[in-house]
CSV table of C-alpha atoms in Angstrom, one decimal:
chain,number,residue,atom,x,y,z
M,1,ALA,CA,91.4,50.2,111.3
M,2,GLN,CA,92.9,53.5,112.4
M,3,SER,CA,91.0,56.7,113.2
M,4,VAL,CA,91.7,60.2,114.3
M,5,THR,CA,89.8,62.7,116.4
M,6,GLN,CA,90.6,66.3,116.5
M,7,LEU,CA,89.0,68.0,119.5
M,8,GLY,CA,87.6,71.4,118.6
M,9,SER,CA,86.7,72.4,115.1
M,10,HIS,CA,87.6,76.0,115.8
M,11,VAL,CA,90.3,77.4,118.1
M,12,SER,CA,90.9,81.1,118.6
M,13,VAL,CA,93.9,82.6,120.2
M,14,SER,CA,95.5,86.0,120.6
M,15,GLU,CA,98.7,86.9,118.9
M,16,GLY,CA,101.6,85.8,121.2
M,17,ALA,CA,99.5,83.3,123.1
M,18,LEU,CA,100.1,79.5,123.2
M,19,VAL,CA,98.6,77.4,120.5
M,20,LEU,CA,97.3,74.0,121.4
M,21,LEU,CA,95.5,71.8,118.9
M,22,ARG,CA,94.4,68.4,120.1
M,23,CYS,CA,94.6,65.1,118.3
M,24,ASN,CA,93.8,61.6,119.5
M,25,TYR,CA,94.3,58.5,117.4
M,26,SER,CA,93.2,54.9,117.4
M,27,SER,CA,95.4,52.3,115.9
M,28,SER,CA,95.9,48.6,116.6
M,29,VAL,CA,99.6,48.8,115.5
M,30,PRO,CA,102.3,51.4,116.1
M,31,PRO,CA,101.2,54.4,114.1
M,32,TYR,CA,102.9,57.1,112.0
M,33,LEU,CA,101.4,60.4,112.8
M,34,PHE,CA,101.3,63.7,110.9
M,35,TRP,CA,100.2,67.3,111.2
M,36,TYR,CA,99.4,69.1,108.0
M,37,VAL,CA,98.5,72.8,107.5
M,38,GLN,CA,96.2,74.2,104.9
M,39,TYR,CA,96.4,77.9,104.2
M,40,PRO,CA,93.4,79.6,102.4
M,41,ASN,CA,93.0,78.5,98.8
M,42,GLN,CA,96.1,76.2,99.0
M,43,GLY,CA,96.8,72.5,99.3
M,44,LEU,CA,98.1,70.7,102.4
M,45,GLN,CA,101.6,71.2,103.6
M,46,LEU,CA,103.4,68.9,106.0
M,47,LEU,CA,104.1,70.6,109.4
M,48,LEU,CA,105.7,67.6,111.1
M,49,LYS,CA,105.7,63.8,111.4
M,50,TYR,CA,106.2,61.1,114.0
M,51,THR,CA,107.8,57.9,112.7
M,52,SER,CA,108.7,56.1,115.9
M,53,ALA,CA,111.9,57.9,116.7
M,54,ALA,CA,111.9,60.8,119.2
M,55,THR,CA,108.5,61.3,120.8
M,56,LEU,CA,108.9,65.1,120.8
M,57,VAL,CA,108.8,66.2,117.1
M,58,LYS,CA,109.8,69.6,115.9
M,59,GLY,CA,108.3,71.0,112.7
M,60,ILE,CA,108.3,74.0,110.6
M,61,ASN,CA,107.3,77.5,111.7
M,62,GLY,CA,108.0,76.8,115.4
M,63,PHE,CA,105.4,74.1,115.8
M,64,GLU,CA,106.1,70.9,117.7
M,65,ALA,CA,104.1,67.8,118.8
M,66,GLU,CA,104.5,65.1,121.4
M,67,PHE,CA,103.6,61.5,120.9
M,68,LYS,CA,102.1,60.0,124.0
M,69,LYS,CA,101.3,56.4,123.6
M,70,SER,CA,99.6,56.0,127.0
M,71,GLU,CA,97.2,58.8,126.1
M,72,THR,CA,97.0,57.9,122.3
M,73,SER,CA,97.6,61.6,121.7
M,74,PHE,CA,99.6,63.7,119.3
M,75,HIS,CA,98.8,67.3,120.2
M,76,LEU,CA,100.3,70.2,118.3
M,77,THR,CA,101.7,73.2,120.1
M,78,LYS,CA,103.4,76.5,119.4
M,79,PRO,CA,104.6,78.8,122.2
M,80,SER,CA,103.6,82.1,120.6
M,81,ALA,CA,101.0,82.5,117.9
M,82,HIS,CA,101.6,84.7,114.9
M,83,MET,CA,99.0,86.1,112.6
M,84,SER,CA,100.4,84.1,109.8
M,85,ASP,CA,99.5,80.9,111.7
M,86,ALA,CA,95.8,81.3,110.9
M,87,ALA,CA,94.9,78.3,108.8
M,88,GLU,CA,93.2,74.9,109.0
M,89,TYR,CA,95.2,72.1,110.6
M,90,PHE,CA,94.8,68.4,110.1
M,91,CYS,CA,96.1,65.5,112.1
M,92,ALA,CA,96.5,62.2,110.2
M,93,VAL,CA,97.5,58.6,111.1
M,94,SER,CA,99.0,55.8,109.0
M,95,VAL,CA,99.7,52.3,110.1
M,96,GLY,CA,103.3,51.1,110.2
M,97,ALA,CA,105.0,48.9,107.7
M,98,GLY,CA,103.4,45.6,106.7
M,99,GLY,CA,100.1,44.9,105.0
M,100,THR,CA,98.4,46.7,102.2
M,101,SER,CA,97.2,49.6,104.4
M,102,TYR,CA,100.7,51.0,104.8
M,103,GLY,CA,100.9,54.4,103.3
M,104,LYS,CA,97.2,55.2,103.5
M,105,LEU,CA,96.5,58.3,105.6
M,106,THR,CA,93.3,58.7,107.7
M,107,PHE,CA,92.6,62.3,108.5
M,108,GLY,CA,90.9,64.1,111.4
M,109,GLN,CA,88.1,66.5,110.7
M,110,GLY,CA,90.4,69.5,110.9
M,111,THR,CA,90.8,72.5,113.3
M,112,ILE,CA,90.5,76.0,112.0
M,113,LEU,CA,92.9,78.3,113.9
M,114,THR,CA,92.1,82.0,114.2
M,115,VAL,CA,94.7,84.4,115.5
M,116,HIS,CA,93.5,87.8,116.9
M,117,PRO,CA,95.7,90.9,117.0
G,1,ASP,CA,107.7,74.1,89.1
G,2,ALA,CA,105.2,72.4,91.3
G,3,ASP,CA,105.9,68.7,92.1
G,4,VAL,CA,102.2,67.7,92.1
G,5,THR,CA,99.9,69.5,89.6
G,6,GLN,CA,96.2,69.2,89.2
G,7,THR,CA,94.0,70.3,86.3
G,8,PRO,CA,91.7,72.1,86.2
G,9,ARG,CA,92.0,74.2,89.3
G,10,ASN,CA,88.3,75.2,89.2
G,11,ARG,CA,85.4,73.6,87.4
G,12,ILE,CA,81.7,74.3,87.3
G,13,THR,CA,79.5,71.7,85.6
G,14,LYS,CA,75.9,70.5,85.5
G,15,THR,CA,74.2,67.4,86.9
G,16,GLY,CA,74.7,64.4,84.7
G,17,LYS,CA,77.9,65.6,83.0
G,18,ARG,CA,81.0,63.5,82.9
G,19,ILE,CA,84.0,65.1,84.4
G,20,MET,CA,87.7,64.2,84.5
G,21,LEU,CA,90.2,65.6,87.0
G,22,GLU,CA,93.8,65.1,86.2
G,23,CYS,CA,96.9,64.8,88.4
G,24,SER,CA,100.5,64.7,87.4
G,25,GLN,CA,103.7,64.4,89.5
G,26,THR,CA,107.4,64.9,88.9
G,27,LYS,CA,108.5,63.5,92.3
G,28,GLY,CA,109.1,60.0,90.9
G,29,HIS,CA,106.7,58.5,93.5
G,30,ASP,CA,105.1,55.1,92.9
G,31,ARG,CA,101.9,55.8,95.0
G,32,MET,CA,99.1,58.2,94.2
G,33,TYR,CA,95.8,59.1,95.9
G,34,TRP,CA,92.6,61.0,95.3
G,35,TYR,CA,90.8,62.7,98.3
G,36,ARG,CA,87.8,64.9,98.6
G,37,GLN,CA,87.6,67.6,101.2
G,38,ASP,CA,84.3,68.8,102.7
G,39,PRO,CA,83.9,71.4,105.5
G,40,GLY,CA,83.9,69.7,108.9
G,41,LEU,CA,84.7,66.3,107.4
G,42,GLY,CA,88.4,66.6,106.8
G,43,LEU,CA,89.8,64.6,103.8
G,44,ARG,CA,88.3,61.4,102.7
G,45,LEU,CA,90.1,58.9,100.5
G,46,ILE,CA,88.3,58.1,97.2
G,47,TYR,CA,90.8,55.9,95.4
G,48,TYR,CA,94.5,55.0,95.7
G,49,SER,CA,97.1,53.3,93.5
G,50,PHE,CA,100.3,51.8,94.8
G,51,ASP,CA,101.7,51.3,91.3
G,52,VAL,CA,100.6,51.5,87.7
G,53,LYS,CA,98.8,48.1,87.8
G,54,ASP,CA,97.3,48.5,91.2
G,55,ILE,CA,94.0,50.4,91.8
G,56,ASN,CA,92.1,50.3,95.1
G,57,LYS,CA,88.9,51.8,96.4
G,58,GLY,CA,89.0,54.1,99.3
G,59,GLU,CA,86.2,54.8,101.8
G,60,ILE,CA,84.0,56.8,99.4
G,61,SER,CA,84.5,55.4,95.9
G,62,ASP,CA,80.8,55.2,94.8
G,63,GLY,CA,80.2,57.5,91.8
G,64,TYR,CA,83.9,57.8,91.0
G,65,SER,CA,86.4,55.9,88.8
G,66,VAL,CA,90.1,56.3,88.3
G,67,SER,CA,92.8,55.6,85.7
G,68,ARG,CA,96.5,55.3,86.3
G,69,GLN,CA,97.9,56.1,82.8
G,70,ALA,CA,101.5,56.1,83.9
G,71,GLN,CA,103.5,56.2,87.1
G,72,ALA,CA,103.3,60.0,86.9
G,73,LYS,CA,99.6,60.4,86.0
G,74,PHE,CA,96.4,59.5,87.9
G,75,SER,CA,93.0,60.7,86.7
G,76,LEU,CA,89.7,60.8,88.6
G,77,SER,CA,86.4,60.6,86.7
G,78,LEU,CA,82.9,61.4,87.7
G,79,GLU,CA,80.8,59.4,85.2
G,80,SER,CA,77.6,61.4,85.9
G,81,ALA,CA,78.1,64.3,88.3
G,82,ILE,CA,75.6,65.1,91.0
G,83,PRO,CA,75.4,68.1,93.3
G,84,ASN,CA,76.7,66.3,96.4
G,85,GLN,CA,79.9,65.7,94.6
G,86,THR,CA,80.6,69.5,94.9
G,87,ALA,CA,83.8,69.6,96.9
G,88,LEU,CA,87.5,70.3,96.9
G,89,TYR,CA,89.5,67.4,95.4
G,90,PHE,CA,93.1,66.7,96.2
G,91,CYS,CA,95.6,64.5,94.6
G,92,ALA,CA,98.6,63.2,96.6
G,93,THR,CA,101.7,61.1,96.1
G,94,SER,CA,104.0,59.1,98.3
G,95,ASP,CA,107.0,56.8,98.1
G,96,HIS,CA,106.5,53.2,99.2
G,97,ARG,CA,109.3,53.6,101.7
G,98,THR,CA,107.5,56.3,103.7
G,99,ALA,CA,104.0,57.1,104.8
G,100,GLU,CA,104.4,60.9,104.1
G,101,GLN,CA,102.2,62.2,101.3
G,102,PHE,CA,102.6,65.3,99.2
G,103,PHE,CA,99.6,67.1,98.0
G,104,GLY,CA,98.6,69.0,94.9
G,105,PRO,CA,97.0,72.4,95.0
G,106,GLY,CA,93.4,71.0,94.7
G,107,THR,CA,90.6,71.3,92.2
G,108,ARG,CA,87.4,73.0,93.3
G,109,LEU,CA,84.5,71.3,91.6
G,110,THR,CA,80.9,72.7,91.7
G,111,VAL,CA,78.1,70.6,90.3
G,112,LEU,CA,74.9,72.6,89.7
């Protein structure tokens, strides 16, 4: 079974600073990995996804993430935080094709990002 | 128009009442899911359906039931609501060819 751990339930940065949200996964087969964002009072929106192509994945709003198999990590970064980035971020993992578990997502606990002026 | 819609968006009910949450999608996806979100716990899968004739329990199905009325509709029922079912509930859909899921706006349920 797969699992996801997000390190840090709350991250606070200043506007213009680097954003780094950490995600580690556990999976016995090659995973698909996702980052979703949830703005206040809204549903989840896909930021980016890793599906076994390029290990550095670029997403919307200037975010990117790098898949590191040796570290079982998929950390989310953005070079310069903006006030509008304040939201909750979720990392999720899905096993690859094959078996009835394909398509099920397992989510991390979430990281709330606060951006200070 | 939203691709995945949920009704109601907010609901307050009392312990012991039967509640139904509804989800509809216009994305043409074959797979649908119900999650609940609790602060600090992320999203947890309640039930999922890979096609109209396929229903599967997720990690927290106790106290819930579902119905897949059509490819586009997936309902979640709480037969006898209890306060610890107070949460934000999300419906999601996906196509069998990808793992990416698309989420509805959520239903905030409060059980008093």
